[in-house]
mmCIF file of C-alpha atoms and ligand atoms in Angstrom:
data_model
loop_
_atom_site.group_PDB
_atom_site.id
_atom_site.type_symbol
_atom_site.label_atom_id
_atom_site.label_comp_id
_atom_site.label_asym_id
_atom_site.label_seq_id
_atom_site.Cartn_x
_atom_site.Cartn_y
_atom_site.Cartn_z
ATOM 1 C CA MET M 1 14.216 -11.433 17.501
ATOM 2 C CA ARG M 2 12.972 -11.018 21.033
ATOM 3 C CA VAL M 3 9.948 -8.689 20.967
ATOM 4 C CA GLY M 4 8.321 -6.595 23.769
ATOM 5 C CA ILE M 5 4.790 -5.509 23.142
ATOM 6 C CA GLN M 6 3.549 -2.337 24.950
ATOM 7 C CA ILE M 7 -0.152 -1.931 25.485
ATOM 8 C CA SER M 8 -2.600 0.071 27.450
ATOM 9 C CA GLY M 9 -5.982 -1.655 26.885
ATOM 10 C CA ARG M 10 -7.816 -4.616 25.373
ATOM 11 C CA GLY M 11 -4.617 -5.746 23.290
ATOM 12 C CA SER M 12 -6.210 -7.100 20.208
ATOM 13 C CA ASN M 13 -3.178 -6.024 17.965
ATOM 14 C CA MET M 14 -0.920 -7.687 20.652
ATOM 15 C CA GLN M 15 -2.964 -10.871 20.324
ATOM 16 C CA ALA M 16 -2.439 -10.796 16.548
ATOM 17 C CA LEU M 17 1.292 -10.433 17.121
ATOM 18 C CA VAL M 18 1.196 -13.238 19.526
ATOM 19 C CA ALA M 19 -0.464 -15.579 17.078
ATOM 20 C CA ALA M 20 1.967 -14.611 14.261
ATOM 21 C CA CYS M 21 4.893 -15.320 16.375
ATOM 22 C CA ALA M 22 3.493 -18.744 17.280
ATOM 23 C CA THR M 23 3.587 -19.723 13.439
ATOM 24 C CA ALA M 24 6.381 -21.808 11.876
ATOM 25 C CA ASP M 25 9.550 -19.975 10.960
ATOM 26 C CA PHE M 26 8.305 -16.469 12.001
ATOM 27 C CA PRO M 27 11.404 -14.397 12.815
ATOM 28 C CA ALA M 28 10.319 -12.994 16.233
ATOM 29 C CA ASP M 29 9.205 -14.207 19.677
ATOM 30 C CA VAL M 30 7.235 -12.442 22.296
ATOM 31 C CA ALA M 31 9.503 -11.955 25.380
ATOM 32 C CA LEU M 32 7.204 -9.593 27.366
ATOM 33 C CA VAL M 33 3.906 -7.875 27.191
ATOM 34 C CA ILE M 34 3.937 -4.613 29.301
ATOM 35 C CA SER M 35 1.324 -2.094 30.177
ATOM 36 C CA ASN M 36 1.198 1.218 31.885
ATOM 37 C CA ASP M 37 -2.291 0.152 33.198
ATOM 38 C CA PRO M 38 -2.334 -2.742 35.450
ATOM 39 C CA SER M 39 -6.200 -3.315 34.652
ATOM 40 C CA ALA M 40 -5.436 -3.792 30.910
ATOM 41 C CA ALA M 41 -7.393 -6.722 29.663
ATOM 42 C CA GLY M 42 -4.542 -7.729 27.255
ATOM 43 C CA LEU M 43 -2.205 -8.450 30.251
ATOM 44 C CA GLU M 44 -4.494 -11.159 31.650
ATOM 45 C CA TRP M 45 -4.973 -12.547 28.229
ATOM 46 C CA ALA M 46 -1.173 -12.885 27.698
ATOM 47 C CA ALA M 47 -0.629 -14.137 31.228
ATOM 48 C CA GLU M 48 -3.129 -17.023 30.683
ATOM 49 C CA ARG M 49 -1.082 -18.045 27.665
ATOM 50 C CA GLY M 50 2.227 -18.378 29.616
ATOM 51 C CA ILE M 51 3.754 -15.097 28.288
ATOM 52 C CA LYS M 52 5.607 -12.965 30.617
ATOM 53 C CA THR M 53 3.933 -9.679 31.526
ATOM 54 C CA ALA M 54 4.578 -6.632 33.470
ATOM 55 C CA ALA M 55 2.253 -3.822 34.777
ATOM 56 C CA ILE M 56 4.109 -0.563 35.483
ATOM 57 C CA SER M 57 1.720 2.123 36.329
ATOM 58 C CA HIS M 58 2.475 5.786 35.350
ATOM 59 C CA LYS M 59 0.128 7.170 37.884
ATOM 60 C CA GLY M 60 1.991 9.794 40.040
ATOM 61 C CA MET M 61 5.277 9.553 38.071
ATOM 62 C CA GLU M 62 7.117 11.768 35.919
ATOM 63 C CA ARG M 63 6.960 10.609 32.333
ATOM 64 C CA GLU M 64 10.659 9.780 31.951
ATOM 65 C CA ALA M 65 10.864 8.228 35.357
ATOM 66 C CA HIS M 66 8.116 5.844 34.350
ATOM 67 C CA GLU M 67 9.780 5.119 31.082
ATOM 68 C CA ARG M 68 13.005 4.303 32.806
ATOM 69 C CA LEU M 69 11.051 1.494 34.657
ATOM 70 C CA MET M 70 9.537 0.245 31.412
ATOM 71 C CA ASP M 71 12.849 0.420 29.868
ATOM 72 C CA ALA M 72 14.542 -1.643 32.725
ATOM 73 C CA ALA M 73 11.751 -4.245 32.343
ATOM 74 C CA LEU M 74 12.245 -4.602 28.687
ATOM 75 C CA VAL M 75 15.946 -4.796 28.871
ATOM 76 C CA GLU M 76 15.687 -7.460 31.821
ATOM 77 C CA ALA M 77 13.572 -9.461 29.454
ATOM 78 C CA GLY M 78 16.232 -9.384 26.740
ATOM 79 C CA VAL M 79 13.862 -7.451 24.473
ATOM 80 C CA GLU M 80 15.452 -6.385 21.157
ATOM 81 C CA LEU M 81 12.476 -4.706 19.363
ATOM 82 C CA VAL M 82 9.546 -2.856 21.036
ATOM 83 C CA CYS M 83 6.120 -3.014 19.430
ATOM 84 C CA ASN M 84 3.702 -0.325 20.524
ATOM 85 C CA ALA M 85 0.009 -1.865 20.166
ATOM 86 C CA GLY M 86 -2.511 0.402 21.489
ATOM 87 C CA TYR M 87 0.135 1.916 23.935
ATOM 88 C CA MET M 88 -1.626 5.235 24.775
ATOM 89 C CA ARG M 89 1.187 7.246 26.336
ATOM 90 C CA VAL M 90 3.281 9.827 24.349
ATOM 91 C CA LEU M 91 6.806 8.681 24.716
ATOM 92 C CA THR M 92 9.694 11.213 25.518
ATOM 93 C CA PRO M 93 12.700 11.791 23.373
ATOM 94 C CA TRP M 94 14.725 9.772 25.974
ATOM 95 C CA PHE M 95 12.783 6.573 25.321
ATOM 96 C CA VAL M 96 12.412 7.066 21.572
ATOM 97 C CA ASP M 97 16.161 7.771 21.135
ATOM 98 C CA LYS M 98 17.080 4.883 23.428
ATOM 99 C CA TRP M 99 15.066 2.609 21.108
ATOM 100 C CA HIS M 100 15.996 4.261 17.813
ATOM 101 C CA ASP M 101 14.923 2.044 14.987
ATOM 102 C CA LYS M 102 14.109 -0.756 17.522
ATOM 103 C CA LEU M 103 10.588 0.766 18.303
ATOM 104 C CA ILE M 104 7.499 0.519 16.020
ATOM 105 C CA ASN M 105 4.038 1.463 16.296
ATOM 106 C CA ILE M 106 0.583 0.924 14.772
ATOM 107 C CA HIS M 107 -1.552 3.837 14.105
ATOM 108 C CA PRO M 108 -5.107 3.656 12.757
ATOM 109 C CA SER M 109 -4.871 5.925 9.720
ATOM 110 C CA LEU M 110 -3.043 6.310 6.516
ATOM 111 C CA LEU M 111 -0.226 8.544 7.741
ATOM 112 C CA PRO M 112 0.789 11.275 7.435
ATOM 113 C CA SER M 113 -3.132 11.817 7.271
ATOM 114 C CA PHE M 114 -4.721 11.993 10.610
ATOM 115 C CA PRO M 115 -2.113 11.710 13.304
ATOM 116 C CA GLY M 116 -3.313 11.850 16.965
ATOM 117 C CA LEU M 117 -6.733 10.607 18.342
ATOM 118 C CA ASP M 118 -10.103 10.115 16.915
ATOM 119 C CA THR M 119 -8.961 9.207 13.436
ATOM 120 C CA HIS M 120 -12.157 7.579 12.321
ATOM 121 C CA VAL M 121 -14.264 10.490 13.294
ATOM 122 C CA ARG M 122 -11.939 12.857 11.456
ATOM 123 C CA ALA M 123 -11.617 10.694 8.373
ATOM 124 C CA LEU M 124 -15.421 10.697 8.074
ATOM 125 C CA GLU M 125 -15.664 14.477 8.734
ATOM 126 C CA LYS M 126 -13.109 14.991 5.877
ATOM 127 C CA GLY M 127 -14.993 12.520 3.552
ATOM 128 C CA VAL M 128 -12.078 10.684 2.640
ATOM 129 C CA ARG M 129 -12.872 7.606 0.307
ATOM 130 C CA TRP M 130 -9.991 5.464 1.661
ATOM 131 C CA HIS M 131 -8.763 5.018 5.135
ATOM 132 C CA GLY M 132 -6.474 2.498 6.768
ATOM 133 C CA CYS M 133 -3.537 1.888 9.188
ATOM 134 C CA THR M 134 0.232 2.379 9.322
ATOM 135 C CA VAL M 135 3.031 0.592 11.039
ATOM 136 C CA HIS M 136 6.068 2.815 11.345
ATOM 137 C CA TYR M 137 9.155 3.233 13.136
ATOM 138 C CA VAL M 138 8.650 5.737 16.192
ATOM 139 C CA ARG M 139 10.218 9.249 16.273
ATOM 140 C CA ALA M 140 9.687 11.806 19.055
ATOM 141 C CA PRO M 141 6.780 13.701 17.156
ATOM 142 C CA VAL M 142 3.825 11.706 17.821
ATOM 143 C CA ASP M 143 2.637 9.547 14.917
ATOM 144 C CA GLU M 144 5.797 10.376 12.758
ATOM 145 C CA GLY M 145 8.711 8.081 11.740
ATOM 146 C CA PRO M 146 9.579 5.939 8.622
ATOM 147 C CA ILE M 147 6.651 3.957 7.224
ATOM 148 C CA ILE M 148 7.169 0.198 7.177
ATOM 149 C CA ALA M 149 3.806 -0.842 5.876
ATOM 150 C CA GLN M 150 0.252 0.358 5.291
ATOM 151 C CA ALA M 151 -3.252 -1.273 4.547
ATOM 152 C CA VAL M 152 -6.106 0.379 3.055
ATOM 153 C CA VAL M 153 -9.743 0.079 3.688
ATOM 154 C CA PRO M 154 -12.767 1.659 1.772
ATOM 155 C CA VAL M 155 -15.056 4.369 3.456
ATOM 156 C CA VAL M 156 -18.649 3.414 2.551
ATOM 157 C CA ALA M 157 -21.698 5.640 2.480
ATOM 158 C CA GLN M 158 -23.387 4.582 5.584
ATOM 159 C CA ASP M 159 -20.274 4.281 7.698
ATOM 160 C CA THR M 160 -20.202 5.433 11.431
ATOM 161 C CA PRO M 161 -17.142 5.908 13.289
ATOM 162 C CA ASP M 162 -17.680 2.491 15.014
ATOM 163 C CA ALA M 163 -18.180 0.604 11.707
ATOM 164 C CA LEU M 164 -15.123 2.284 10.178
ATOM 165 C CA ALA M 165 -12.947 1.546 13.235
ATOM 166 C CA ALA M 166 -14.143 -2.282 13.099
ATOM 167 C CA ARG M 167 -12.904 -2.428 9.408
ATOM 168 C CA VAL M 168 -9.654 -0.633 10.113
ATOM 169 C CA LEU M 169 -8.921 -2.973 13.179
ATOM 170 C CA LYS M 170 -9.426 -6.010 11.204
ATOM 171 C CA ALA M 171 -6.877 -4.511 8.700
ATOM 172 C CA GLU M 172 -4.571 -3.850 11.693
ATOM 173 C CA HIS M 173 -4.425 -7.320 12.594
ATOM 174 C CA GLU M 174 -3.391 -8.391 9.288
ATOM 175 C CA LEU M 175 -0.888 -5.703 8.712
ATOM 176 C CA TYR M 176 1.014 -5.559 12.266
ATOM 177 C CA PRO M 177 2.281 -9.240 11.660
ATOM 178 C CA ILE M 178 3.467 -8.240 8.063
ATOM 179 C CA ALA M 179 5.319 -5.329 9.263
ATOM 180 C CA LEU M 180 6.862 -7.147 12.187
ATOM 181 C CA LYS M 181 8.006 -9.859 9.923
ATOM 182 C CA LEU M 182 9.709 -7.485 7.661
ATOM 183 C CA VAL M 183 11.449 -5.660 10.588
ATOM 184 C CA ALA M 184 12.450 -8.854 12.479
ATOM 185 C CA SER M 185 13.958 -10.329 9.355
ATOM 186 C CA GLY M 186 16.037 -7.447 8.708
ATOM 187 C CA ALA M 187 14.042 -6.599 5.265
ATOM 188 C CA ALA M 188 12.842 -2.909 6.404
ATOM 189 C CA PRO M 189 16.202 -1.087 7.269
ATOM 190 C CA VAL M 190 15.944 2.732 7.694
ATOM 191 C CA VAL M 191 18.014 4.738 5.064
ATOM 192 C CA ASP M 192 17.916 8.549 5.262
ATOM 193 C CA GLU M 193 14.680 8.269 7.318
ATOM 194 C CA ARG M 194 12.844 6.078 4.739
ATOM 195 C CA VAL M 195 12.285 2.479 4.859
ATOM 196 C CA MET M 196 14.125 0.740 1.973
ATOM 197 C CA LEU M 197 12.471 -2.646 1.187
ATOM 198 C CA ALA M 198 14.189 -5.254 -0.815
ATOM 199 C CA GLU M 199 12.976 -5.650 -4.414
ATOM 200 C CA GLY M 200 9.799 -7.604 -4.544
ATOM 201 C CA VAL M 201 8.733 -7.136 -0.997
ATOM 202 C CA VAL M 202 4.983 -6.027 -0.573
ATOM 203 C CA PRO M 203 4.583 -3.891 2.266
ATOM 204 C CA TYR M 204 0.933 -3.673 2.444
ATOM 205 C CA SER M 205 -2.352 -5.693 2.658
ATOM 206 C CA VAL M 206 -5.531 -4.258 1.007
ATOM 207 C CA CYS M 207 -9.059 -4.875 2.159
ATOM 208 C CA HIS M 208 -11.362 -4.591 -0.946
ATOM 209 C CA PRO M 209 -14.626 -2.514 -1.128
ATOM 210 C CA GLY M 210 -16.425 -5.985 -0.923
ATOM 211 C CA VAL M 211 -15.395 -6.370 2.704
ATOM 212 C CA ALA M 212 -18.366 -4.845 4.610
ATOM 213 C CA SER M 213 -16.707 -4.953 8.216
HETATM 214 C C1 GRF V 301 -5.584 0.351 17.698
HETATM 215 O O1 GRF V 301 -6.662 0.885 16.803
HETATM 216 C C2 GRF V 301 -4.393 0.922 17.470
HETATM 217 O O2 GRF V 301 -4.034 1.269 16.246
HETATM 218 C C3 GRF V 301 -4.743 2.184 18.309
HETATM 219 O O3 GRF V 301 -5.345 1.792 19.370
HETATM 220 C C4 GRF V 301 -6.156 0.675 19.078
HETATM 221 C C5 GRF V 301 -5.750 -0.379 20.144
HETATM 222 O O4 GRF V 301 -6.500 -1.533 20.027
HETATM 223 N N1 GRF V 301 -3.477 2.865 18.745
HETATM 224 P P1 GRF V 301 -6.001 -2.891 20.676
HETATM 225 O O5 GRF V 301 -5.628 -2.647 22.129
HETATM 226 O O6 GRF V 301 -4.739 -3.397 20.038
HETATM 227 O O7 GRF V 301 -7.095 -3.772 20.620
#
């Protein structure tokens, strides 16, 4: 399956997906890395490795007009599945519908808890004991959509938002390739707005309390 990865910044999740796609028998290839921010560090990283990249700035454009340019670049690259990896723009219903069930996202919380921004600060404020990340199919409401896979990390007594974010990010890098493999191999179909996994498929990875960072 030809994958397009949408980023806005450093692109560490994109790097994890690129590494996974380079492994033997992985059912996906990265056809394009695309950013709304031409200065995104992840673009340079991908280009240096010979991956096709595109930068399409959203500045001074209507949201949908920008998305139509992003969409055209994805289509031109033959992309069949779009992976949002730190893509920081809210998508319009037009784009979400165009890529229905062919557009996935990673979010740094255990959805449906803590949609939106500043998830680690809010998790600490609520005093949750477990936090984590979610890969889900994208629907028009932000951070909603059928859940493909989740990873759980502990919240420890001395945690700061940065320490917790680092622990979750490590889990993200494990989880996103697991989720992409499920989707690209056809093992995560959406039925009645829930992902129905085949029997025996394990849709998560867990970082145990012994993991300090
Ligand atoms: C990740 O935590 C992702 O879940 C969130 O933004 C961050 C992006 O990091 N949406 P990176 O660009 O993948 O390093």
